[in-house]
Short mmCIF file of C-alpha atoms in Angstrom, two decimals:
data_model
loop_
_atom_site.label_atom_id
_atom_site.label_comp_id
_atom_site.label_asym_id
_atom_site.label_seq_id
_atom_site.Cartn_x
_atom_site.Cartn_y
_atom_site.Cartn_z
CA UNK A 23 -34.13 132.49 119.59
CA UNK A 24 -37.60 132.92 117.97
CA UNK A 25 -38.18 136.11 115.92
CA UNK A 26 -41.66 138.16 115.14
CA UNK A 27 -41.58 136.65 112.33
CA UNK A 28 -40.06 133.62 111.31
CA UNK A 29 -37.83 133.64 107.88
CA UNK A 30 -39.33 131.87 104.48
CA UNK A 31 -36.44 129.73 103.37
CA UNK A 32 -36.24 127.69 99.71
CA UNK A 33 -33.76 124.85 99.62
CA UNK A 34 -31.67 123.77 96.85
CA UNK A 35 -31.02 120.41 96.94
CA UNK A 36 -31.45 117.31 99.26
CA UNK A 37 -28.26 117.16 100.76
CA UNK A 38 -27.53 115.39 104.31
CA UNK A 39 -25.40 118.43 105.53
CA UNK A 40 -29.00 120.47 105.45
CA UNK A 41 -30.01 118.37 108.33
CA UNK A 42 -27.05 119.94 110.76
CA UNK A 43 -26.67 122.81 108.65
CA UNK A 44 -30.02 124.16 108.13
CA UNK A 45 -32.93 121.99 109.11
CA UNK A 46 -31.91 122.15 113.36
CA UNK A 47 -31.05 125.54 113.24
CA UNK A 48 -34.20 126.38 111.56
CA UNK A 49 -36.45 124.27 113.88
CA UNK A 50 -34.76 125.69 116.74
CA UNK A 51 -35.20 129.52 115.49
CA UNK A 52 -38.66 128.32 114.30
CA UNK A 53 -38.60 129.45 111.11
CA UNK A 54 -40.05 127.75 107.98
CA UNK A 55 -38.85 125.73 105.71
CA UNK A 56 -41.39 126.64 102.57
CA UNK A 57 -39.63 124.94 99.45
CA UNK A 58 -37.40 122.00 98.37
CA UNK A 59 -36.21 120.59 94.80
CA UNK A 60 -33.25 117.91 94.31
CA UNK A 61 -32.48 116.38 91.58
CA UNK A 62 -35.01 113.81 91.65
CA UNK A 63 -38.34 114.43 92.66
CA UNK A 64 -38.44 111.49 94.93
CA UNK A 65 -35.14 112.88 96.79
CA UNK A 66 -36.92 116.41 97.38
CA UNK A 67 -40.29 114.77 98.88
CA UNK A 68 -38.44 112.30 101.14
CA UNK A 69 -36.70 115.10 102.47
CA UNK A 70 -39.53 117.04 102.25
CA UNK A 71 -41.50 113.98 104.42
CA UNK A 72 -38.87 113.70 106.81
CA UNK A 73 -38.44 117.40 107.82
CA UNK A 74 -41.11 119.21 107.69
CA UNK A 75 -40.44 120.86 104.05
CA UNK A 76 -44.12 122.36 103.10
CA UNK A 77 -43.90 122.17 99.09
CA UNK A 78 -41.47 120.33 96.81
CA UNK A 79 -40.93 122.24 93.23
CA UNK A 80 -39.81 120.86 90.36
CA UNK A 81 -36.49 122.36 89.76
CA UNK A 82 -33.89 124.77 91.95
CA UNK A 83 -34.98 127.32 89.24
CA UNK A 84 -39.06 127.04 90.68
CA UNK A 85 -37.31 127.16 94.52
CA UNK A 86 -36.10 130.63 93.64
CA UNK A 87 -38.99 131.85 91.62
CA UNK A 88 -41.20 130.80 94.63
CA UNK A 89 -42.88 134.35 95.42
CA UNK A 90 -42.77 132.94 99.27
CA UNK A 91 -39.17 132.32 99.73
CA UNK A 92 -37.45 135.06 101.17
CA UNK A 93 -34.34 133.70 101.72
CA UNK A 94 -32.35 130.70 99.14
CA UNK A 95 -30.15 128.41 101.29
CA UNK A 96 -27.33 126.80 98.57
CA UNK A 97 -25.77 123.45 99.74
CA UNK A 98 -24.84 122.46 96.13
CA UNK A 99 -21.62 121.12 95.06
CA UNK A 100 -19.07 123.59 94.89
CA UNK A 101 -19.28 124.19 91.43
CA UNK A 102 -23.12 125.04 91.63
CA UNK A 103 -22.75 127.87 94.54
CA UNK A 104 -21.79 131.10 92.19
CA UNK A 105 -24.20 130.40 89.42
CA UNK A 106 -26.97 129.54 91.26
CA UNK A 107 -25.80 132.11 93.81
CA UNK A 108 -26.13 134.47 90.84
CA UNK A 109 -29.14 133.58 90.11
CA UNK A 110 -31.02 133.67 93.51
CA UNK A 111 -29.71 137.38 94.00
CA UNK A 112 -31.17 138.42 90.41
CA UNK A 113 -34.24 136.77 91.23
CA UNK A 114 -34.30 139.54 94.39
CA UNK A 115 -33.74 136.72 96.87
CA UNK A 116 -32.06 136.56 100.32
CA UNK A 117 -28.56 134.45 99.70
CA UNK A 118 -27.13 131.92 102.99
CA UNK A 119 -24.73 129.98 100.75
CA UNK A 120 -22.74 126.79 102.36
CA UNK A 121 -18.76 127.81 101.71
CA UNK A 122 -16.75 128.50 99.04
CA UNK A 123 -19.28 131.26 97.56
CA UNK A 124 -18.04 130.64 94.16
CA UNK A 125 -15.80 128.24 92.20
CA UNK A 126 -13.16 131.29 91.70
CA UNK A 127 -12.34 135.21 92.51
CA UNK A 128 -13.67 136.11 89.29
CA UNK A 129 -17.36 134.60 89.93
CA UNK A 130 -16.91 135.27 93.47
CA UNK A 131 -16.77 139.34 92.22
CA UNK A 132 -19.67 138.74 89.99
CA UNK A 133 -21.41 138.00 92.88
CA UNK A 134 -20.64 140.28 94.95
CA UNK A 135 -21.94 142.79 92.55
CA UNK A 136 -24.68 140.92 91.97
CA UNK A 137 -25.37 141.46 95.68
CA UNK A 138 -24.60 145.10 96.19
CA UNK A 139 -27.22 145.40 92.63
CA UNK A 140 -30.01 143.63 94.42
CA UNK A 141 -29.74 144.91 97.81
CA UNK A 142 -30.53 141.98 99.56
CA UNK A 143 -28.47 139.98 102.36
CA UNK A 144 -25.54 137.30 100.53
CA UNK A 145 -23.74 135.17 103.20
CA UNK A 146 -21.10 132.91 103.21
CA UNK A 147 -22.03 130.28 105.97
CA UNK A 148 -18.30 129.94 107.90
CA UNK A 149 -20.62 129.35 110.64
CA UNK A 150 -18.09 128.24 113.08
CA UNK A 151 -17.25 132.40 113.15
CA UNK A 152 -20.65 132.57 115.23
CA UNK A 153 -19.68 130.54 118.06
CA UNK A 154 -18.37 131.07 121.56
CA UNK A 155 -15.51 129.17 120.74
CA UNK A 156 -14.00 131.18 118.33
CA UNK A 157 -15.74 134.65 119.96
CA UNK A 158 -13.34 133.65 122.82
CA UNK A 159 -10.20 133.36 120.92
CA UNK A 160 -10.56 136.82 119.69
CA UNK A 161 -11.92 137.96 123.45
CA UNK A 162 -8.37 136.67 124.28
CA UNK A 163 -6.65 138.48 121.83
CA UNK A 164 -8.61 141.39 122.50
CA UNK A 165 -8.15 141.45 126.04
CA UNK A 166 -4.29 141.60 126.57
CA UNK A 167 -4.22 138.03 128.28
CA UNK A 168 -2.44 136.62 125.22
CA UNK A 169 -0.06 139.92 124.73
CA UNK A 170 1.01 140.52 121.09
CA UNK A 171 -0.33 137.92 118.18
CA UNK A 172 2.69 136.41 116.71
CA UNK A 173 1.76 133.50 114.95
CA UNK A 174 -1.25 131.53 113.68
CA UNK A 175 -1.85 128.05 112.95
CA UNK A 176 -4.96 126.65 112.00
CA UNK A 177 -5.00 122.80 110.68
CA UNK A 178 -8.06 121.22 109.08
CA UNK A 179 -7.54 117.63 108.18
CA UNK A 180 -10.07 114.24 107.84
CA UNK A 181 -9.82 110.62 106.01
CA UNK A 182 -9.95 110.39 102.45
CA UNK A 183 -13.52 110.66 101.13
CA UNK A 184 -14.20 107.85 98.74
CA UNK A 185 -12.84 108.35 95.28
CA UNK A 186 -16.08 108.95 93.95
CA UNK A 187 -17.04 111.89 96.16
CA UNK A 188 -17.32 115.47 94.16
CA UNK A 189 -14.97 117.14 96.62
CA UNK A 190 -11.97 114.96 94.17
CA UNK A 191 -13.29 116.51 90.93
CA UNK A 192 -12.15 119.12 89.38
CA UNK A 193 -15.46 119.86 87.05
CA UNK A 194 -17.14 120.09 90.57
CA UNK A 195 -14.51 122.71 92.26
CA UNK A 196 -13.38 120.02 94.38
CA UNK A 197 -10.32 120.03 96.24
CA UNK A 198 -8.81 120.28 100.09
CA UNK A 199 -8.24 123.92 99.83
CA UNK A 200 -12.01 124.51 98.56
CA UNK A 201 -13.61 122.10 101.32
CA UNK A 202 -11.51 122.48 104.20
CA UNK A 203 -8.57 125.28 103.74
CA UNK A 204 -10.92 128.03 103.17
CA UNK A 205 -11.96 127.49 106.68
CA UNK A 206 -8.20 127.50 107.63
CA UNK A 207 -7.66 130.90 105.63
CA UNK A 208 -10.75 132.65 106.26
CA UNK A 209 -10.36 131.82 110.36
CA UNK A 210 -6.98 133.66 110.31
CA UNK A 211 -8.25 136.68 107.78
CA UNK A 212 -10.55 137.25 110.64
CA UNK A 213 -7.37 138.17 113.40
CA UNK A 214 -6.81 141.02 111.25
CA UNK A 215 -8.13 143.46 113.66
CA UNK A 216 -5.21 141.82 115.63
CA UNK A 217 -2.77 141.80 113.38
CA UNK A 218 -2.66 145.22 112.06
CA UNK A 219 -4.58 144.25 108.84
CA UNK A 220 -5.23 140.92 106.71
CA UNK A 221 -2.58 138.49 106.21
CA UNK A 222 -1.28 137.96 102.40
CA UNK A 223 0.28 134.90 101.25
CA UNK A 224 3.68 134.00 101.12
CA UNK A 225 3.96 130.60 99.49
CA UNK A 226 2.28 127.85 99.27
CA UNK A 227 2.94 123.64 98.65
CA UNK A 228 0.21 120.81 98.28
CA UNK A 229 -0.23 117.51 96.81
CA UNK A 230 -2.40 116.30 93.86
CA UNK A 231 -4.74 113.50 94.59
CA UNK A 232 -3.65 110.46 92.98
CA UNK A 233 -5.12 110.12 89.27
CA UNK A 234 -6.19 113.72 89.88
CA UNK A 235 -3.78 115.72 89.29
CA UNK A 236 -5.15 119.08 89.27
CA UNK A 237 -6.94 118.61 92.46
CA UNK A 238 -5.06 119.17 95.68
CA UNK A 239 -5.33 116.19 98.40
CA UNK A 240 -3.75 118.45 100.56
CA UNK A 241 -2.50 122.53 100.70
CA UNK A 242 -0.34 124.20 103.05
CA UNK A 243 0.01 127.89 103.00
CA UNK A 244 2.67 130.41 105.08
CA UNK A 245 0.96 133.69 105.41
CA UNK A 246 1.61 137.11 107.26
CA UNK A 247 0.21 140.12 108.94
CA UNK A 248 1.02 143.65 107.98
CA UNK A 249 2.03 143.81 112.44
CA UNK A 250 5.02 141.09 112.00
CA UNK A 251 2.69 137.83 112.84
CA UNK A 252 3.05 135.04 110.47
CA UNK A 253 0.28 132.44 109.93
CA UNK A 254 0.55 128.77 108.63
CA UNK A 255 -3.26 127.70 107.16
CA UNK A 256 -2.96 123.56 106.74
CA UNK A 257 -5.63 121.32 104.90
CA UNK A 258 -5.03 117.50 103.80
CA UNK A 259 -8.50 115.95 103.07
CA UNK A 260 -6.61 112.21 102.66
CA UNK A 261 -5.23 112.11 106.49
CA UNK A 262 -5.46 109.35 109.29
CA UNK A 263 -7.56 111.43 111.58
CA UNK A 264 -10.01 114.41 112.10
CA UNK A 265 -8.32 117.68 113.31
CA UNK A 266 -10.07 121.26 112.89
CA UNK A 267 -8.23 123.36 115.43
CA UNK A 268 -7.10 127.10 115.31
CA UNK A 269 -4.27 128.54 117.59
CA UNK A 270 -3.14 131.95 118.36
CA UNK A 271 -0.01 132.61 119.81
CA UNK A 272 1.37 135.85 121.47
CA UNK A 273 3.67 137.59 123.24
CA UNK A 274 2.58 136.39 126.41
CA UNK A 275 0.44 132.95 126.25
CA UNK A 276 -1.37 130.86 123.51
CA UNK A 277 -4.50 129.49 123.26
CA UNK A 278 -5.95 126.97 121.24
CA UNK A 279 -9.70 126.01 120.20
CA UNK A 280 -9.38 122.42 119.63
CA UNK A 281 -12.58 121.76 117.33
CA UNK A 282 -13.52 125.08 116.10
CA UNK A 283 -15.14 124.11 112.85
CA UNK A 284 -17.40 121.02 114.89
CA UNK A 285 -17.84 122.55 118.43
CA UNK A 286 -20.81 120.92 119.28
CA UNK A 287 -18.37 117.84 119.26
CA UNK A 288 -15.65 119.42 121.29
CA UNK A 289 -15.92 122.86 122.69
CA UNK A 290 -12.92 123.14 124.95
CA UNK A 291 -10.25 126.44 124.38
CA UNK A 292 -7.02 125.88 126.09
CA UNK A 293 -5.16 128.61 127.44
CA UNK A 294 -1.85 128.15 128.04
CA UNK A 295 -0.05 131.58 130.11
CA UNK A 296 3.07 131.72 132.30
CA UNK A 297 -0.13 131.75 135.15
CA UNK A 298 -0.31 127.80 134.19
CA UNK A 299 -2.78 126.51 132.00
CA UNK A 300 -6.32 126.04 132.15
CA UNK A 301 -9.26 124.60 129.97
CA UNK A 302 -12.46 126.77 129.09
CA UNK A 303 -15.73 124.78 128.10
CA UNK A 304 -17.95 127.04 125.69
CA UNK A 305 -20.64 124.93 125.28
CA UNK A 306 -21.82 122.84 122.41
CA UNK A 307 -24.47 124.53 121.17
CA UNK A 308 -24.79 123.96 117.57
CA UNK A 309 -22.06 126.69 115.59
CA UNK A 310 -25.12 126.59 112.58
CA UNK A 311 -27.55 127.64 114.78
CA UNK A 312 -25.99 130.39 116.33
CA UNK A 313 -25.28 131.66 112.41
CA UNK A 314 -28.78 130.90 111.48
CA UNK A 315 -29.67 133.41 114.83
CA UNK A 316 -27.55 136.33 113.68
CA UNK A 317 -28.68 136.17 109.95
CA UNK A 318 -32.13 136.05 111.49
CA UNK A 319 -31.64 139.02 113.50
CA UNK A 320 -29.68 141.02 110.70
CA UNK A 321 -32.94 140.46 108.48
CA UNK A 322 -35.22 141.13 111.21
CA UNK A 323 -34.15 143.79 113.22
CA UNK A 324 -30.83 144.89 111.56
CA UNK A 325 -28.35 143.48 113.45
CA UNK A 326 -24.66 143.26 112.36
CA UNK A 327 -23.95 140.50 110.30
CA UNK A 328 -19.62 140.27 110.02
CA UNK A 329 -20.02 138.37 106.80
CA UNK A 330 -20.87 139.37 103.76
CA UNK A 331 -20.30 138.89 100.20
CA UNK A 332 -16.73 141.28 100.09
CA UNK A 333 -15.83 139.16 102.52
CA UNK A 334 -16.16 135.80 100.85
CA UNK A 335 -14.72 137.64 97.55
CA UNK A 336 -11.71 138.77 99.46
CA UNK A 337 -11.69 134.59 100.95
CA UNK A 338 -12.23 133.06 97.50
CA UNK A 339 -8.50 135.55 95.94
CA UNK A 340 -6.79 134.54 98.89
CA UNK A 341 -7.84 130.32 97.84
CA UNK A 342 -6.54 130.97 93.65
CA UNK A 343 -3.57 132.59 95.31
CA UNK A 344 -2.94 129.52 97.10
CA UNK A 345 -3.45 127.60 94.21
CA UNK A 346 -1.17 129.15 91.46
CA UNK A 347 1.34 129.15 94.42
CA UNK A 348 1.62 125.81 95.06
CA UNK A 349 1.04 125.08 91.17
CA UNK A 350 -2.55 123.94 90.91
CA UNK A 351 -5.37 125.87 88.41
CA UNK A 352 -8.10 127.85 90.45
CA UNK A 353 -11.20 125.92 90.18
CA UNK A 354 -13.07 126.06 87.01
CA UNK A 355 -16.82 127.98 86.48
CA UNK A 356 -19.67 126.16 85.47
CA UNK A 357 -22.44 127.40 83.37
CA UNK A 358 -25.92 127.11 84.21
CA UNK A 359 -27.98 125.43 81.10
CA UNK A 360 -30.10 127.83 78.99
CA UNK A 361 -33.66 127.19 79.42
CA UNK A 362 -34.94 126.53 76.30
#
């Protein structure tokens, strides 16, 4: 999808998830990509070099103060999302933010007020939400095919980063819940419509990393829906394999996306009725660039956008639920340095 006119976006960082995340999407939609800073300098221009960035700045703090940036995409660590969130929204800007939003509830509600003060468009990228993949599961739902929803289970597990990775460090908001349960909770906060309102949390049990033992190697959490369904949101980010899927079970069938956070990898939704069960192929289309299309057409031309920063508020009580439940401290803020 090309728009009139293509968006102006800044980029924090150098990261390697900006090449699926951002960079594609953004080629394909052909927008530009106006601004990069890293860390280094030399980071930010061989990114720069290698994908068609026009400037590199000197800091994240020149990205957002870049009168030509419309929109700030934050790939950060998790603990630099909510205060550079923040400041991208006071500095007027456009906000597509990789997931969790914040490090906690409490910064995730400064920032949602920060939003609603500067008017402009704050998203939490669960891009998976945009794809036909997980469209269909609720077209299922929706439909009847599937009867009443009765239970949820969605399961997000992958091999052990190394032990050096920020996702094991608790300064850095690291954690399974914070890099893959959120997906698992926020996926089944979106059958409310379903389910006769969001789910709340029951309990919840997880496992500290060894050495680590504030920060979760893996989280599961029982949920339910104000209807009767129950949910069961699973995370281990020290398992033997890759798993992302999400199932719904009703009354009458189930069906189960069987990548739904990597669906350009597998794109198949199995339906399972007492008709006999069949496999639907959604196509693997790239989940980020279908999000990148609808916050595109929600700047552009108004469109409805289903996320915004409430949403990923209401997402980030739901994760320091979790975590007092099964005994672990939400994630601590960090501070931005004073310039001097």
């Amino acid at each position: 999808m090309t728009t009139a006119e293509p968006l102006r976006i800044g980029v924090l960082g150098a990261a390697r998830i900006s090449e699926l995340s951002l960079v594609g999407p953004a080629r394909a939609g052909g927008h530009r990509l106006v601004a990069v800073a890293a860390r280094s300098r030399g980071r930010a221009a061989a990114f720069a070099a290698e994908h068609g960035v026009e400037r590199v700045l000197g800091s994240y703090a020149d990205v957002i103060a870049d009168p030509e940036v419309e929109v700030v995409y934050n790939p950060l660590a998790n603990s630099l999302h909510g205060p550079w969130n923040l400041a991208a929204l006071a500095a007027g800007k456009h906000v597509l933010t990789e997931k969790p939003s914040a490090s906690n509830a409490e910064e995730a509600a400064e920032v949602r007020d920060a939003a609603a003060k500067a008017g402009t468009v704050f998203m939490e990228g669960f891009h998976y939400l945009f794809h036909p993949v997980t469209r269909r599961l609720h077209e299922l739902l929706g439909s009847g095919e599937l009867g009443e929803l009765r239970h949820v289970e969605t399961m997000m597990t992958m091999p052990a980063p190394p032990g050096s990775d920020p996702r094991w460090s608790l300064p850095l908001a690291g954690g399974a819940l914070m890099d893959l349960g959120c997906y698992s909770l926020h996926a089944q906060a979106t059958l409310a419509p379903w389910a006769g309102g969001p789910p709340r949390l029951v309990t919840a049990r997880g496992g500290a990393r060894h050495g680590a033992p504030e920060v979760d190697e893996w989280l599961d959490a029982d949920l339910a829906f104000p209807g009767g369904a129950t949910g069961s949101a699973r995370c281990h980010m020290a398992h033997q394999e890759w798993r992302m899927s999400f199932t719904v079970i009703g009354s009458r069938g189930e069906a189960t996306a069987m990548n739904f956070v990597q669906p350009h990898l597998d794109d198949r939704v199995v339906v399972r009725t007492p008709a006999g069960e069949r496999t639907e192929e959604l196509g693997k289309r790239s989940s980020y660039t279908y999000q990148l299309d609808a916050y595109a057409a929600h700047l552009r031309h108004g469109a409805p956008l289903p996320l915004d920063a409430e949403d990923a508020l209401t997402t980030m009580s739901l994760v320091d639920a979790c975590y007092r439940a099964a005994g672990f401290p939400p994630r601590p803020r960090t501070a931005l340095p004073v310039p001097g």
